[in-house]
Structures are given as structure tokens and as C-alpha cells.
Short mmCIF file of C-alpha atoms in Angstrom, two decimals:
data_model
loop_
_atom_site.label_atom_id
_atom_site.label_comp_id
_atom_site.label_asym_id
_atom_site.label_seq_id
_atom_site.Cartn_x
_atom_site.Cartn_y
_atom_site.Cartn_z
CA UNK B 1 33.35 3.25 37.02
CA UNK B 2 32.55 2.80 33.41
CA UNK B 3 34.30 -0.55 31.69
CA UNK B 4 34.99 -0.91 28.14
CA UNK B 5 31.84 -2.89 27.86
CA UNK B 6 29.86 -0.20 29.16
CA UNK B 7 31.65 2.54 27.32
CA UNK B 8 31.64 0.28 23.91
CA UNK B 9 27.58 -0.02 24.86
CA UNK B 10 26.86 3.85 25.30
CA UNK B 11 28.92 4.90 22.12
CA UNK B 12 27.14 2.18 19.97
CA UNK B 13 23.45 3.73 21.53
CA UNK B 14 24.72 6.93 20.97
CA UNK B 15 25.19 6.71 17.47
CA UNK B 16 22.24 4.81 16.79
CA UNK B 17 20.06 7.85 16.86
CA UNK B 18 22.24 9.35 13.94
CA UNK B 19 22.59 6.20 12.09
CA UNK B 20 21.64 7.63 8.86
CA UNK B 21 24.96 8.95 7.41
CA UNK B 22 24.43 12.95 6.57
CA UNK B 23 25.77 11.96 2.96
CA UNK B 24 22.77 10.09 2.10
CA UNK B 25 20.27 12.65 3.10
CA UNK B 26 19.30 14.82 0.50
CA UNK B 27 19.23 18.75 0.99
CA UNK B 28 16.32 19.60 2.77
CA UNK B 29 15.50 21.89 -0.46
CA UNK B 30 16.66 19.43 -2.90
CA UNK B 31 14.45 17.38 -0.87
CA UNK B 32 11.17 19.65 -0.62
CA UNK B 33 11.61 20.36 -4.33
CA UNK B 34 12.53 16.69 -5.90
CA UNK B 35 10.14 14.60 -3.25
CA UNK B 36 7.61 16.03 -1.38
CA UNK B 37 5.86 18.79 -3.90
CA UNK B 38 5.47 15.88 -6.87
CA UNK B 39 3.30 14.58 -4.69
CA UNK B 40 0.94 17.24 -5.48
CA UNK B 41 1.41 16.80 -9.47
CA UNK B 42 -0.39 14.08 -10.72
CA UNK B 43 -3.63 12.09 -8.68
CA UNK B 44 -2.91 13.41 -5.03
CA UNK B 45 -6.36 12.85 -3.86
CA UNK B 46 -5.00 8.84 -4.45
CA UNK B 47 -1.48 10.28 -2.23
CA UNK B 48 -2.93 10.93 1.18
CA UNK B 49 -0.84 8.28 2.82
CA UNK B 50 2.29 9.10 0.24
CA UNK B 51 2.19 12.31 1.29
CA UNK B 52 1.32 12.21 5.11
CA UNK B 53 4.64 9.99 4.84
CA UNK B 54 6.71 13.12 4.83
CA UNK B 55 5.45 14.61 7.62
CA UNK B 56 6.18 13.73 10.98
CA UNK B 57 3.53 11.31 13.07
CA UNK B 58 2.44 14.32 15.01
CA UNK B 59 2.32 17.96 12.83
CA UNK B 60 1.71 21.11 14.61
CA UNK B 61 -0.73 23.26 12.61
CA UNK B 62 -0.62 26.70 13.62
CA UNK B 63 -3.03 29.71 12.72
CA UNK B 64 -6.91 29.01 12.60
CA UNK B 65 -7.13 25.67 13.69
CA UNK B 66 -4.04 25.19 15.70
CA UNK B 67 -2.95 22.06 17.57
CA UNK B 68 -0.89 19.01 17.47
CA UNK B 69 -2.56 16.48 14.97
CA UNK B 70 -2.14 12.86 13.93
CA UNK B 71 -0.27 13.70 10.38
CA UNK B 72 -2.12 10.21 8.24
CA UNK B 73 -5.64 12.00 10.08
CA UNK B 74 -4.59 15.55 9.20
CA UNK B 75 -3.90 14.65 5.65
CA UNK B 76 -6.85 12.57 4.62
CA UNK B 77 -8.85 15.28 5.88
CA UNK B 78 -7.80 17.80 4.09
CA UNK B 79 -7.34 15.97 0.72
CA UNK B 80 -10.88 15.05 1.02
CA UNK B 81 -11.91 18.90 1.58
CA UNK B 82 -10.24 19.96 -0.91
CA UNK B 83 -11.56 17.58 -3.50
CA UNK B 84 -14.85 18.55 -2.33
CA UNK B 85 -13.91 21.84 -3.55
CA UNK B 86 -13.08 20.48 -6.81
CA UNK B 87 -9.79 20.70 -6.63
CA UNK B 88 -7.76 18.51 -8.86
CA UNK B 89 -3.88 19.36 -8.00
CA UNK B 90 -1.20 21.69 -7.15
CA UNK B 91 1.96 22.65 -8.43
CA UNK B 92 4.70 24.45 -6.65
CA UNK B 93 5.22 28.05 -7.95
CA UNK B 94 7.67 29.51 -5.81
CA UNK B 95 9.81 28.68 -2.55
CA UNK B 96 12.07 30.55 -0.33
CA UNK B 97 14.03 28.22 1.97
CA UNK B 98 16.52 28.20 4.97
CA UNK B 99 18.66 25.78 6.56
CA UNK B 100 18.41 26.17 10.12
CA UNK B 101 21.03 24.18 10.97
CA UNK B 102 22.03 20.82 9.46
CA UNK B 103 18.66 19.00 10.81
CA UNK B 104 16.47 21.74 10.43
CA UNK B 105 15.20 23.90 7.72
CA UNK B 106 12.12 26.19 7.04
CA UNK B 107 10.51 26.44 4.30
CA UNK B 108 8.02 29.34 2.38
CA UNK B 109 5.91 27.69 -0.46
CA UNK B 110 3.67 29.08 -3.02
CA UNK B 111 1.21 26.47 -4.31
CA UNK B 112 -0.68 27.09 -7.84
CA UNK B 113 -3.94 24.83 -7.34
CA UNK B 114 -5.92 24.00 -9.96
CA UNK B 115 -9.80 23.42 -9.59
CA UNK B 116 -12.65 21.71 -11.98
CA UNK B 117 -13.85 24.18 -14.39
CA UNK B 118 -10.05 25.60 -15.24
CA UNK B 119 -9.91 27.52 -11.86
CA UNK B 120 -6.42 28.61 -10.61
CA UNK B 121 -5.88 29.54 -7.03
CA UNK B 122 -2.79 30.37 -5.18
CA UNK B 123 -2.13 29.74 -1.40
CA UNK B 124 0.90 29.74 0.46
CA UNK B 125 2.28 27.87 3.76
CA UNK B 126 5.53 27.69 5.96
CA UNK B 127 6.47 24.59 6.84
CA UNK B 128 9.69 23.69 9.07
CA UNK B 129 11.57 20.09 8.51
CA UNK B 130 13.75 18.78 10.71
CA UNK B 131 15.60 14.93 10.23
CA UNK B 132 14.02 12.27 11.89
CA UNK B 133 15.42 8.72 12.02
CA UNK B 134 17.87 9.81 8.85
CA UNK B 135 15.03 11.46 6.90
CA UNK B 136 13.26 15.13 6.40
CA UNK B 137 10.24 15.19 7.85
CA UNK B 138 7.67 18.09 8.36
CA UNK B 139 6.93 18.76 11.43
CA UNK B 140 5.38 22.25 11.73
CA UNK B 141 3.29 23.70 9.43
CA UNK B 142 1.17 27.32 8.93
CA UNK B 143 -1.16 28.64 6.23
CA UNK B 144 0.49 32.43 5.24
CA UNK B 145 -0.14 35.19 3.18
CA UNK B 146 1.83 35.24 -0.52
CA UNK B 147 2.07 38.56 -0.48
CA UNK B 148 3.54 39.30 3.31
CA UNK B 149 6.34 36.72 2.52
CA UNK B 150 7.38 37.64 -0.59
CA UNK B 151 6.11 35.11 -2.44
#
């Protein structure tokens, strides 16, 4: 039999797993638009740990390289292939966005990069963000084709 105690106990841990109130999470667009793509904007190569910040600890990367990867590992990595390539930063061009539900939400992003040497590339990704511990977080991500998505 359950006592007030006990029921007082497993209502309290219940509710500590949503403890962020929904009001003070941003939209998950509002959020991929206002937070997460600056980051791209102005020194990311200094970012890596900024930006791995809004993903979750583990990402799963799907398409070439697919598997489950340490997000802070996954990040530095590719920031430091990609200024190898002389790549300088990226700007978002265009995104296409749906709530899921109201702690999920996928995302379709169109990334201008710019490179040394006034290069402009394009590449596009779907990412999917769900709330973790009261915050969006990305937790899935694939490279895509612009052009299949509509973007």
C-alpha cells in the first residue's frame, strides 16, 4: 500500500524529469534560428565546445559515416576538417522545420559556407531536436541533398 509519504515521494521524482517549465523553453525553431546557427556566424573554428553544447552527449550521424558519436569529439573533428579546407564560416540560408510533438522537432537546413579565397558553398543537413533536461538538444543528425528537400 502506497502512504502519503510514498505517494508525495513518487510525484516529486516524477516531475523532476520535466522540471523545466515548457514556458521557458524557447520554440524549437525560434531556438534553431536565434541560438544554435549564430554559432556558425562569426569565429566558429574558436565554438567547437559552444556549439557541441547544443547537441546531445551522444549524436547519431547517419549516411556515410554512420554511428553513435561522442558530440564534444564529433564536433572538434569536424571544425578542424573543415578549417583545413579553408573554410571560414557559415550562415544559414534556408530552413524548413516541424514540430514533432512538443519535445521533438526536425529540422531541414541550408548552410551558405564561405571558404578562403571568396569561395561559397552550400550544403544541407536534417537534424532532429528533442528537450533534454528543459533544453533543445540535437540529437540526430544527416548530411542531405538541397535540392531533394526543397531547399
Amino acid at each position: 500500500m502506497v502512504n502519503r509519504l510514498s505517494a508525495l515521494s513518487i510525484l516529486l521524482l516524477g516531475t523532476a524529469a520535466f522540471a523545466a517549465d515548457p514556458d521557458d523553453i524557447p520554440s524549437a525553431e525560434d531556438w534553431y534560428k536565434n541560438d544554435y546557427a549564430p554559432l556558425y556566424g562569426d569565429k566558429p573554428g574558436d565554438r567547437a565546445a559552444e556549439i557541441a553544447g547544443h547537441f546531445a552527449d551522444q549524436v547519431q550521424v547517419h549516411g556515410a559515416d554512420p554511428g553513435t558519436y561522442d558530440s564534444m569529439s564529433w564536433m572538434s573533428e569536424a571544425i578542424v576538417e573543415w578549417l583545413s579546407e579553408g573554410w571560414i564560416r557559415s550562415e544559414l540560408a534556408a530552413l524548413r522545420f516541424d514540430q514533432l510533438n512538443s519535445h521533438a522537432a526536425a529540422f531541414k537546413a541550408k548552410w551558405r559556407d564561405y571558404y578562403d579565397g571568396d569561395v561559397t558553398a552550400y550544403e544541407c543537413g536534417w537534424y532532429l531536436a528533442d528537450v533534454i533536461e528543459g533544453k533543445w538538444r540535437i540529437t540526430e543528425y544527416a548530411t542531405i541533398q538541397c535540392d531533394e528537400h526543397g531547399l
